[in-house]
Coordinates of C-alpha atoms in Angstrom, one line a residue:
M147 CA 81.0 25.8 -2.5
K148 CA 79.3 26.3 -6.1
G149 CA 75.9 24.8 -4.7
L150 CA 75.9 27.4 -1.8
I151 CA 76.5 30.2 -4.0
V152 CA 73.5 28.9 -6.0
A153 CA 71.5 28.9 -2.8
M154 CA 72.5 32.4 -2.0
G155 CA 71.9 33.7 -5.2
A156 CA 68.4 32.2 -5.0
M157 CA 67.6 33.7 -1.7
L158 CA 68.9 36.9 -2.7
C159 CA 66.5 37.0 -5.5
C160 CA 63.7 36.1 -3.4
A161 CA 64.6 38.8 -0.7
V162 CA 64.6 41.4 -3.8
A163 CA 61.3 40.0 -5.0
F164 CA 59.6 40.5 -1.7
A165 CA 61.4 44.0 -1.3
D166 CA 59.9 45.0 -4.7
N167 CA 56.5 43.5 -3.6
A168 CA 56.5 45.4 -0.4
A169 CA 57.4 48.6 -2.2
L170 CA 54.4 47.9 -4.6
I171 CA 52.1 47.5 -1.9
G172 CA 53.2 50.4 -0.1
Q173 CA 52.5 52.2 -3.3
L174 CA 48.7 51.2 -3.2
E175 CA 48.6 53.5 -0.1
G176 CA 50.0 56.5 -1.6
G177 CA 50.8 58.0 -4.9
T178 CA 48.6 58.8 -7.8
A179 CA 45.7 57.0 -9.0
E180 CA 47.8 56.0 -12.1
S181 CA 50.8 54.6 -9.8
R182 CA 48.1 52.8 -7.6
D183 CA 46.8 51.1 -10.6
A184 CA 50.4 50.1 -12.2
A185 CA 51.2 48.7 -8.6
R186 CA 48.0 46.7 -8.5
R187 CA 48.5 45.2 -12.1
E188 CA 52.2 44.1 -11.4
L189 CA 51.2 42.7 -7.9
L190 CA 48.7 40.6 -9.8
V191 CA 51.4 38.9 -11.5
K192 CA 54.1 38.8 -8.7
A193 CA 52.1 38.6 -5.4
G194 CA 52.2 35.2 -3.6
A195 CA 51.7 33.8 -0.3
G196 CA 54.5 35.6 1.6
D197 CA 52.6 39.1 0.6
V198 CA 49.6 38.1 2.5
P199 CA 49.8 39.6 5.9
A200 CA 50.8 43.1 4.2
L201 CA 47.4 42.6 2.0
A202 CA 45.6 41.7 4.6
A203 CA 46.6 45.1 6.7
L204 CA 45.1 47.0 3.7
L205 CA 41.6 45.4 4.2
R206 CA 41.2 47.6 7.1
K207 CA 41.3 50.8 5.1
E208 CA 38.8 52.0 3.1
E209 CA 41.2 53.8 0.4
T210 CA 42.9 50.2 0.1
F211 CA 40.4 47.7 0.7
D212 CA 39.2 47.0 -3.2
A213 CA 42.7 46.6 -4.3
A214 CA 43.9 44.3 -1.4
W215 CA 40.5 42.1 -1.9
F216 CA 41.0 41.9 -5.4
L217 CA 44.8 40.8 -5.0
L218 CA 44.1 38.2 -2.2
E219 CA 41.3 36.7 -4.6
S220 CA 43.9 36.3 -7.4
I221 CA 46.6 34.4 -4.6
G222 CA 43.9 31.9 -3.8
T223 CA 45.8 30.4 -1.3
P224 CA 44.4 29.0 2.3
E225 CA 46.1 31.8 3.8
A226 CA 44.5 34.5 1.6
D227 CA 41.1 33.2 2.0
A228 CA 41.6 32.9 5.7
A229 CA 42.6 36.8 5.4
R230 CA 39.5 37.5 3.7
W231 CA 37.2 35.6 6.1
G232 CA 38.7 37.4 9.1
V233 CA 38.1 40.8 8.0
V234 CA 34.5 40.6 8.8
E235 CA 35.3 40.7 12.3
V236 CA 36.4 44.2 11.8
V237 CA 34.0 46.7 13.5
P238 CA 33.3 49.4 12.3
M239 CA 33.7 48.8 8.4
P240 CA 32.0 50.5 5.7
E241 CA 28.9 48.8 4.4
H242 CA 30.4 48.0 0.9
F243 CA 33.2 46.4 2.3
R244 CA 31.1 44.3 4.6
R245 CA 28.7 43.4 1.7
A246 CA 31.8 42.1 -0.3
A247 CA 33.2 40.2 2.8
W248 CA 30.2 38.5 3.4
A249 CA 29.5 37.8 -0.2
F250 CA 32.8 35.9 -0.4
V251 CA 32.0 34.0 3.1
L252 CA 28.9 32.9 1.5
R253 CA 30.2 31.7 -1.6
N254 CA 32.7 29.5 0.1
L255 CA 30.1 28.3 3.0
D256 CA 28.9 25.0 1.3
T257 CA 32.4 23.8 0.9
S258 CA 34.0 24.7 4.3
T259 CA 34.7 22.1 6.7
D260 CA 36.0 24.4 9.6
V261 CA 33.7 23.4 12.3
A262 CA 35.1 26.2 14.8
R263 CA 34.7 29.0 12.2
L264 CA 30.9 27.7 11.0
K265 CA 30.0 27.9 14.8
E266 CA 31.4 31.5 14.9
L267 CA 29.6 32.6 11.9
A268 CA 26.2 31.0 13.3
L269 CA 26.7 33.4 16.3
H270 CA 28.1 36.4 14.4
N271 CA 25.4 39.3 15.3
N272 CA 27.1 41.2 12.3
A273 CA 26.5 38.4 9.8
P274 CA 23.5 38.3 7.6
D275 CA 20.6 36.4 8.8
D276 CA 20.7 33.9 5.8
L277 CA 24.3 33.1 6.4
R278 CA 23.9 32.4 9.9
I279 CA 21.4 29.8 9.1
R280 CA 23.2 28.3 6.2
A281 CA 26.3 28.1 8.6
V282 CA 24.3 25.8 11.0
E283 CA 22.9 23.8 7.8
R284 CA 26.4 23.2 6.9
L285 CA 27.1 22.0 10.5
E286 CA 24.3 19.6 9.9
A287 CA 25.3 18.6 6.5
L288 CA 29.0 17.5 8.0
G289 CA 27.2 15.4 10.7
E290 CA 27.8 18.0 13.7
T291 CA 24.3 17.3 14.6
T292 CA 24.5 18.2 18.2
A293 CA 26.1 21.6 17.7
A294 CA 23.8 22.3 14.8
V295 CA 20.6 21.8 17.1
A296 CA 21.9 23.7 19.6
L297 CA 22.7 26.8 17.0
Y298 CA 19.3 26.3 15.4
A299 CA 17.9 26.6 19.1
Q300 CA 19.7 29.7 19.8
L301 CA 18.8 31.3 16.5
E302 CA 14.9 30.7 16.9
D303 CA 14.7 32.2 20.4
H304 CA 16.9 35.3 19.2
A305 CA 14.2 38.2 19.4
G306 CA 16.4 40.5 17.6
L307 CA 16.4 38.4 14.5
H308 CA 13.4 38.7 11.3
E309 CA 10.6 36.2 12.0
H310 CA 11.5 34.2 8.5
T311 CA 15.2 33.6 10.2
R312 CA 13.7 32.2 13.3
L313 CA 11.4 30.1 11.6
A314 CA 14.1 29.1 9.3
A315 CA 16.1 27.8 12.5
L316 CA 12.6 26.1 13.7
C317 CA 12.4 24.1 10.6
G318 CA 16.1 23.1 11.3
L319 CA 15.2 21.7 14.7
L320 CA 12.1 19.9 13.3
R321 CA 14.5 18.2 10.9
A322 CA 17.6 17.5 13.0
D323 CA 16.2 17.1 16.6
A324 CA 13.9 14.1 16.6
G325 CA 14.0 13.7 19.9
N326 CA 12.2 16.8 20.9
L327 CA 10.0 16.7 18.0
E328 CA 6.6 17.1 20.2
K329 CA 8.2 20.6 21.8
W330 CA 9.1 21.9 18.2
L331 CA 5.8 20.9 16.9
L332 CA 4.0 22.6 19.2
K333 CA 6.0 25.7 19.4
G334 CA 5.6 26.1 15.6
L335 CA 1.9 25.4 15.4
S336 CA 1.4 28.0 18.5
G337 CA 3.3 30.4 16.8
S338 CA 2.1 33.2 14.3
E339 CA 0.1 32.2 11.0
V340 CA 3.3 32.0 8.9
Y341 CA 4.8 29.7 11.7
R342 CA 1.6 27.4 11.8
G343 CA 1.3 26.9 7.9
T344 CA 5.2 26.2 7.6
T345 CA 5.0 23.9 10.5
A346 CA 1.9 22.0 9.7
R347 CA 3.2 21.5 6.1
L348 CA 6.8 20.2 7.3
A349 CA 5.3 17.7 9.6
A350 CA 2.9 16.6 6.7
G351 CA 6.0 15.7 5.1
M352 CA 7.5 13.7 7.8
P353 CA 7.3 9.8 8.0
S354 CA 4.1 8.8 9.7
K355 CA 5.8 6.5 12.3
A356 CA 7.8 9.5 13.4
L357 CA 4.8 11.7 13.9
E358 CA 2.4 9.4 15.5
K359 CA 3.6 9.6 19.2
P360 CA 4.4 13.4 18.9
L361 CA 0.9 14.1 17.6
A362 CA -0.8 12.0 20.2
K363 CA 0.9 14.0 23.0
I364 CA 0.3 17.6 21.5
T365 CA -3.3 17.0 20.3
E366 CA -4.7 18.1 23.5
K367 CA -2.6 21.3 23.8
M368 CA -3.5 22.6 20.3
P369 CA -6.1 25.2 19.8
R370 CA -8.8 24.0 17.6
D371 CA -8.3 26.1 14.9
V372 CA -4.5 25.3 14.9
W373 CA -5.4 21.6 14.9
R374 CA -7.6 21.8 11.9
V375 CA -4.7 23.8 9.7
L376 CA -2.2 20.6 10.8
M377 CA -4.9 17.7 10.1
S378 CA -5.6 19.7 6.8
A379 CA -2.0 19.6 5.8
L380 CA -1.6 15.8 6.8
A381 CA -4.6 15.2 4.7
D382 CA -3.3 17.1 1.7
A383 CA 0.1 15.1 1.9
E384 CA -2.1 11.9 2.6
N385 CA -0.1 11.3 5.7
P386 CA -1.7 8.5 7.6
A387 CA 0.2 9.7 11.0
A388 CA -3.0 11.7 11.7
L389 CA -5.4 8.5 11.4
P390 CA -5.5 8.0 15.4
M391 CA -6.4 11.6 15.7
M392 CA -9.3 11.6 13.6
R393 CA -10.4 8.5 14.9
K394 CA -10.6 9.7 18.4
V395 CA -12.4 13.2 17.3
L396 CA -15.4 10.9 15.5
K397 CA -15.6 8.8 18.3
D398 CA -16.1 11.9 20.6
K399 CA -19.8 12.6 20.7
N400 CA -18.8 16.0 22.3
A401 CA -16.6 16.9 19.3
D402 CA -16.8 20.2 17.4
A403 CA -18.8 19.9 14.2
E404 CA -16.0 21.6 12.4
D405 CA -13.6 19.3 13.6
R406 CA -15.7 16.3 12.9
L407 CA -15.9 17.7 9.3
V408 CA -12.2 17.9 9.1
A409 CA -11.6 14.3 10.4
V410 CA -14.3 12.8 8.5
K411 CA -12.8 14.2 4.9
A412 CA -9.5 13.1 6.1
L413 CA -10.9 9.4 6.3
G414 CA -11.4 9.2 2.7
V415 CA -7.8 10.2 2.1
F416 CA -5.8 7.9 3.9
G417 CA -8.5 5.7 6.1
T418 CA -8.9 2.0 6.0
A419 CA -11.2 -0.5 5.8
D420 CA -11.4 -0.4 9.7
D421 CA -13.1 3.1 9.6
V422 CA -16.0 1.7 7.3
D423 CA -18.3 1.1 10.1
T424 CA -17.5 4.7 11.7
L425 CA -18.4 6.1 8.3
I426 CA -21.5 4.2 7.8
A427 CA -22.6 5.3 11.5
L428 CA -22.1 9.1 10.2
L429 CA -24.3 8.9 7.3
G430 CA -27.4 8.7 9.5
Q431 CA -26.3 11.6 11.7
G432 CA -28.1 15.1 12.0
D433 CA -25.2 17.2 10.4
K434 CA -25.8 16.9 6.6
E435 CA -22.2 17.9 5.7
V436 CA -20.8 15.8 8.0
A437 CA -23.2 12.8 6.4
D438 CA -22.4 13.8 2.9
N439 CA -18.7 13.9 3.5
A440 CA -19.1 10.8 5.2
F441 CA -20.8 9.2 2.1
I442 CA -17.6 10.7 -0.2
S443 CA -15.0 9.1 1.9
L444 CA -17.0 6.0 1.9
C445 CA -16.8 6.2 -1.8
V446 CA -13.1 7.1 -2.1
L447 CA -11.3 5.1 0.4
K448 CA -8.5 3.5 -1.3
D449 CA -8.4 0.5 0.9
P450 CA -9.7 -2.7 -1.2
K451 CA -11.2 -4.2 1.8
A452 CA -13.5 -1.4 2.4
R453 CA -15.9 -2.7 -0.6
E454 CA -16.1 -5.9 1.0
K455 CA -16.7 -4.3 4.4
I456 CA -19.8 -2.4 2.9
A457 CA -21.1 -5.1 0.8
A458 CA -21.2 -7.1 4.0
V459 CA -23.5 -4.9 5.8
V460 CA -25.7 -3.7 2.8
F461 CA -28.9 -5.6 3.7
K462 CA -28.3 -5.6 7.3
Q463 CA -29.7 -1.9 7.3
K464 CA -32.8 -1.3 9.0
D465 CA -33.7 1.6 7.0
A466 CA -33.9 1.3 3.0
G467 CA -32.7 4.7 2.6
M468 CA -29.2 3.4 4.1
T469 CA -29.2 0.4 1.7
V470 CA -29.6 2.6 -1.2
K471 CA -26.8 5.0 0.2
L472 CA -24.5 1.9 0.8
L473 CA -25.4 0.6 -2.7
D474 CA -24.7 4.0 -4.3
A475 CA -21.1 4.0 -2.7
L476 CA -20.5 0.5 -4.2
A477 CA -21.6 1.5 -7.4
R478 CA -19.4 4.8 -7.3
R479 CA -16.4 2.7 -6.1
G480 CA -16.9 0.8 -9.3
T481 CA -18.6 -2.4 -10.1
E482 CA -17.1 -5.6 -11.7
F483 CA -19.4 -8.4 -13.1
P484 CA -19.4 -11.2 -12.4
R485 CA -17.9 -10.3 -9.0
D486 CA -20.9 -7.7 -8.2
E487 CA -23.6 -9.7 -9.7
A488 CA -25.3 -11.7 -6.8
L489 CA -25.0 -8.6 -4.9
F490 CA -27.1 -6.5 -7.1
M491 CA -29.2 -9.3 -8.2
K492 CA -30.5 -9.5 -4.6
A493 CA -31.0 -5.7 -4.5
L494 CA -33.2 -5.8 -7.7
K495 CA -35.2 -8.4 -5.7
H496 CA -35.5 -6.0 -2.7
D497 CA -39.1 -5.0 -1.2
A498 CA -38.1 -1.1 -1.3
P499 CA -38.8 0.6 -4.8
E500 CA -35.4 2.9 -3.9
V501 CA -33.3 -0.1 -3.5
R502 CA -34.4 -1.7 -6.9
T503 CA -33.9 1.5 -8.7
V504 CA -30.1 1.7 -7.6
A505 CA -29.6 -1.9 -9.0
F506 CA -31.4 -1.1 -12.1
S507 CA -29.3 1.9 -12.8
V508 CA -26.2 -0.5 -12.0
F509 CA -27.2 -3.0 -14.5
N510 CA -27.8 -0.4 -17.0
N511 CA -23.9 -0.5 -17.1
A512 CA -23.4 -4.3 -16.8
W513 CA -25.0 -6.0 -19.9
D514 CA -25.5 -9.6 -19.3
K515 CA -27.6 -11.7 -21.8
K516 CA -27.7 -14.6 -19.2
R517 CA -29.5 -12.6 -16.9
L518 CA -31.5 -10.6 -19.4
G519 CA -34.7 -12.9 -18.6
E520 CA -34.6 -12.5 -14.9
I521 CA -33.7 -9.0 -15.1
T522 CA -36.6 -8.0 -17.4
A523 CA -39.2 -10.2 -15.2
V524 CA -38.1 -8.0 -12.1
A525 CA -38.7 -4.8 -14.2
A526 CA -42.1 -5.8 -15.2
K527 CA -43.2 -5.1 -11.6
A528 CA -41.7 -1.9 -11.0
V529 CA -44.6 0.5 -9.8
D530 CA -42.2 3.7 -8.3
E531 CA -41.9 6.5 -11.1
R532 CA -38.0 6.8 -10.4
E533 CA -37.6 2.8 -10.5
Q534 CA -39.9 3.0 -13.9
K535 CA -37.5 5.5 -15.4
A536 CA -34.3 3.4 -14.4
V537 CA -35.8 0.4 -16.0
T538 CA -36.8 2.5 -19.1
H539 CA -33.4 3.7 -19.4
M540 CA -31.5 0.3 -18.8
L541 CA -33.8 -1.5 -21.5
M542 CA -32.7 1.2 -24.1
T543 CA -29.1 0.2 -23.4
F544 CA -29.8 -3.4 -23.7
V545 CA -31.7 -2.8 -26.9
H546 CA -28.6 -1.3 -28.0
F547 CA -26.4 -4.5 -27.1
D548 CA -29.0 -7.2 -28.5
A549 CA -32.3 -6.0 -29.8
E550 CA -33.6 -9.0 -30.6
A551 CA -32.9 -11.0 -27.3
T552 CA -34.3 -7.7 -25.1
V553 CA -37.4 -7.8 -27.2
A554 CA -37.9 -11.6 -26.7
A555 CA -37.4 -11.2 -23.2
I556 CA -40.1 -8.1 -22.9
G557 CA -42.5 -10.4 -24.7
K558 CA -42.4 -12.7 -22.3
V559 CA -43.5 -10.8 -19.3
F560 CA -45.3 -8.2 -21.5
A561 CA -48.9 -9.1 -20.5
N562 CA -48.1 -9.5 -16.8
A563 CA -46.5 -6.2 -16.7
G564 CA -48.3 -3.0 -15.3
A565 CA -49.7 -0.4 -17.4
P566 CA -46.4 1.9 -16.7
M567 CA -44.2 -0.8 -17.5
R568 CA -46.0 -1.9 -20.5
S569 CA -45.6 1.8 -22.0
A570 CA -41.8 1.2 -21.0
F571 CA -41.5 -1.8 -22.6
L572 CA -43.2 -0.4 -25.8
K573 CA -40.7 2.4 -26.0
A574 CA -37.9 -0.2 -26.0
A575 CA -39.5 -2.1 -28.4
G576 CA -39.6 1.0 -30.5
A577 CA -36.0 1.7 -30.2
A578 CA -35.6 -1.9 -31.4
G579 CA -37.5 -1.3 -34.5
S580 CA -37.4 -5.1 -35.2
P581 CA -40.3 -7.2 -36.9
E582 CA -40.9 -8.9 -33.5
G583 CA -40.6 -5.4 -31.9
L584 CA -43.4 -4.0 -34.4
A585 CA -45.7 -7.2 -33.6
L586 CA -45.5 -6.3 -29.9
V587 CA -46.6 -2.7 -30.5
R588 CA -49.6 -3.6 -33.0
G589 CA -50.8 -6.1 -30.3
A590 CA -50.5 -3.1 -27.7
L591 CA -52.9 -0.9 -30.2
K592 CA -55.8 -2.9 -28.5
D593 CA -54.5 -3.0 -25.0
A594 CA -57.1 -2.7 -22.3
D595 CA -55.5 0.5 -20.7
A596 CA -56.2 3.3 -23.1
A597 CA -52.8 5.1 -22.0
V598 CA -50.7 2.1 -22.9
A599 CA -52.7 2.0 -26.3
D600 CA -52.2 5.3 -26.8
D601 CA -48.2 5.0 -26.3
A602 CA -48.2 2.2 -28.7
A603 CA -49.7 4.4 -31.3
R604 CA -47.2 7.3 -30.3
V605 CA -44.4 4.7 -30.6
L606 CA -45.5 3.3 -34.1
A607 CA -45.7 6.8 -35.4
N608 CA -41.8 7.1 -34.7
W609 CA -41.2 3.8 -36.6
K610 CA -38.4 3.5 -39.3
D611 CA -39.8 0.8 -41.5
I612 CA -42.1 0.7 -44.1
A613 CA -43.9 -2.4 -42.4
A614 CA -45.8 0.1 -40.3
A615 CA -47.5 2.0 -42.8
T616 CA -50.5 0.4 -43.1
D617 CA -51.4 0.4 -39.5
L618 CA -50.3 4.2 -39.2
L619 CA -53.0 4.8 -41.9
A620 CA -55.6 3.2 -40.0
I621 CA -54.8 5.2 -36.9
A622 CA -54.7 8.2 -38.9
D623 CA -58.2 7.5 -40.0
T624 CA -59.8 5.8 -37.2
H625 CA -58.2 6.9 -33.7
A626 CA -60.3 8.9 -31.3
N627 CA -57.9 11.3 -30.2
N628 CA -56.9 13.7 -32.8
S629 CA -53.3 14.6 -32.1
I630 CA -52.7 10.8 -32.4
R631 CA -54.1 10.8 -35.6
V632 CA -52.1 13.5 -36.9
L633 CA -48.8 11.8 -35.5
A634 CA -50.0 8.8 -37.1
L635 CA -50.4 10.6 -40.6
R636 CA -47.2 12.2 -40.2
G637 CA -45.3 9.0 -39.5
Y638 CA -47.2 7.6 -42.3
I639 CA -45.7 10.0 -44.8
R640 CA -42.4 10.1 -43.4
L641 CA -42.2 6.3 -44.4
I642 CA -43.3 6.5 -48.0
E643 CA -39.6 7.2 -49.3
Q644 CA -38.8 3.7 -47.7
D645 CA -41.2 2.0 -50.3
K646 CA -38.8 0.4 -52.7
D647 CA -41.4 0.6 -55.6
A648 CA -42.3 4.0 -57.3
A649 CA -45.7 3.0 -58.0
S650 CA -46.4 2.2 -54.6
R651 CA -44.8 5.7 -53.4
E652 CA -47.4 7.4 -55.7
A653 CA -50.3 5.5 -54.6
R654 CA -49.0 6.1 -51.0
C655 CA -48.9 10.0 -51.8
R656 CA -52.4 10.0 -52.9
E657 CA -53.9 8.4 -49.8
A658 CA -51.9 11.3 -47.8
A659 CA -52.9 13.8 -50.2
K660 CA -56.8 13.0 -49.2
R661 CA -55.7 13.5 -45.5
V662 CA -53.2 16.5 -45.2
A663 CA -54.6 19.4 -43.6
R664 CA -51.7 21.1 -41.9
A665 CA -48.5 23.1 -43.4
E666 CA -46.4 20.6 -41.7
E667 CA -47.9 17.5 -43.2
R668 CA -48.1 19.3 -46.5
M669 CA -44.3 19.9 -46.1
L670 CA -43.7 16.3 -45.6
L671 CA -45.9 15.3 -48.3
C672 CA -44.0 17.3 -50.7
E673 CA -40.7 15.7 -49.6
A674 CA -42.4 12.4 -50.3
L675 CA -43.3 13.4 -53.7
G676 CA -40.1 14.6 -54.8
S677 CA -39.1 10.8 -54.6
V678 CA -41.6 10.1 -57.1
P679 CA -40.3 10.6 -60.7
T680 CA -43.8 10.7 -62.4
Q681 CA -46.0 13.2 -63.9
A682 CA -48.6 12.4 -61.9
A683 CA -46.5 13.5 -58.8
V684 CA -45.8 16.6 -60.6
E685 CA -49.3 17.5 -61.1
M686 CA -49.8 16.8 -57.3
L687 CA -47.2 19.2 -56.5
K688 CA -48.6 22.1 -58.8
P689 CA -51.2 23.2 -56.1
F690 CA -48.7 23.6 -53.2
L691 CA -46.7 26.2 -55.4
E692 CA -49.8 28.4 -54.9
D693 CA -49.4 27.7 -50.8
E694 CA -46.8 30.2 -49.6
A695 CA -46.6 27.8 -46.5
V696 CA -45.1 24.9 -48.4
K697 CA -44.0 26.5 -52.1
G698 CA -40.5 26.4 -51.2
E699 CA -40.6 22.7 -50.4
A700 CA -42.8 22.1 -53.7
E701 CA -40.0 23.7 -55.6
K702 CA -37.5 21.5 -54.3
A703 CA -39.6 18.3 -55.1
L704 CA -39.8 19.2 -58.4
R705 CA -36.3 20.1 -58.8
R706 CA -35.5 16.8 -57.5
I707 CA -37.8 14.9 -60.0
A708 CA -36.5 16.9 -62.7
E709 CA -33.0 15.8 -61.9
T710 CA -33.9 12.3 -61.5
K711 CA -35.9 12.2 -64.9
D712 CA -32.5 13.4 -66.3

């Protein structure tokens, strides 16, 4: 009996509470602003699931919408949320109510599992476009792929929707409807510029296996400009799905030049060694831009087997120019020694000078002492001007690595080399600056070819060691060419400071003083005299103090002597 009384008491209290809440909810519709605000505050504490129907009814009135919405949000039960979801169906509704309602739906959309409601939202004509798309995306995420595809298709075909919404629906179809990928690709690529670009980029990010068959089917149905957009996107994404299409275009002799250009560029991105023959064939065709890009693609093909295929046909070319291009492509792909040594040694002995030129350029970056004698012997026979320049550059590099060995190799072939190459060899010997190099240059001063002999004198004029001084003084006195005599005298004066003996330096300065005529030689002599800390050097400098052209150098030399004496 006592329990019954307690239960009845609880029911009575609850009924009183509901009665109180009902009165408060009624107060939200009438009374002063202060009383409505007081009712809202009290309901915020007391309202519960039993108040949801009454509050939901207030959502349909403009003057009570805000308070009812806020209280339902605070209750937070499934029934309260359902009431707020349901309000979006009310038509007409004040705009700010609608915005609030849709914002609530949008916030809760990503966690919803109510398939029926998601379908309703996707088809709701009053719902914002982005919400409709997100409702379908949520269905797709829940595994409702069939329903999602059907809804995407309806939205994409809805003429009343904004283009960006329809495009978003198409993107969903491309992603979810693999069985009809060909259809949706063609539709997207056939649309506006925005449609084409987005579809192409999305397709480019798809797995190549999924794309191969659809692409093969739609190629012939696409306008050329659309085809190029798709191919460019696939190339940028390095997606090999387009490879069969590229190859087909390049095999078509009637293909548009611009299409061929797109295709040949793309082969460099995701082509394989199987494309080497096609690219080589394009090197010699009429369209220069296509040929140039075929060369670039040969250089950058990522398939490591591409190098082997190129190397296998280098010397099978009937035209030396093609051999040069293929050797150049191999060099640009990166040479490795000794792997590539035999190939480029063979090129070094080719009949065509332009082929040998490429090989010399490669060996410039591949120092190998074991091959030095053989390479130098071939270099001695160079006849083409460009080939000779390449040899000179190569020899300068060899001197840097091993001056003694390079000069020794040059000495063995010097006598049998042509005149231009003897001059090139002399420059390398000059760069070496070794006693052996000096001996070679001295001997060439009497070369039967006057141009070679003159070049020997010029090389000697730039020698860095005092050992050349006597030869230079003799050239300055006897050479038939005045300009070479001047160069030799200047070279002689520059070497004076190399002499370690002060008395000898003074004697050399006296010899030079007998021959100087130009201001530049007098300035050089002043500098040399500054290294001679004797009174005789001071006396030799005094006349130069009266010469405005060299006065400054003479004063510097005197200061230097004074500092040395101190």
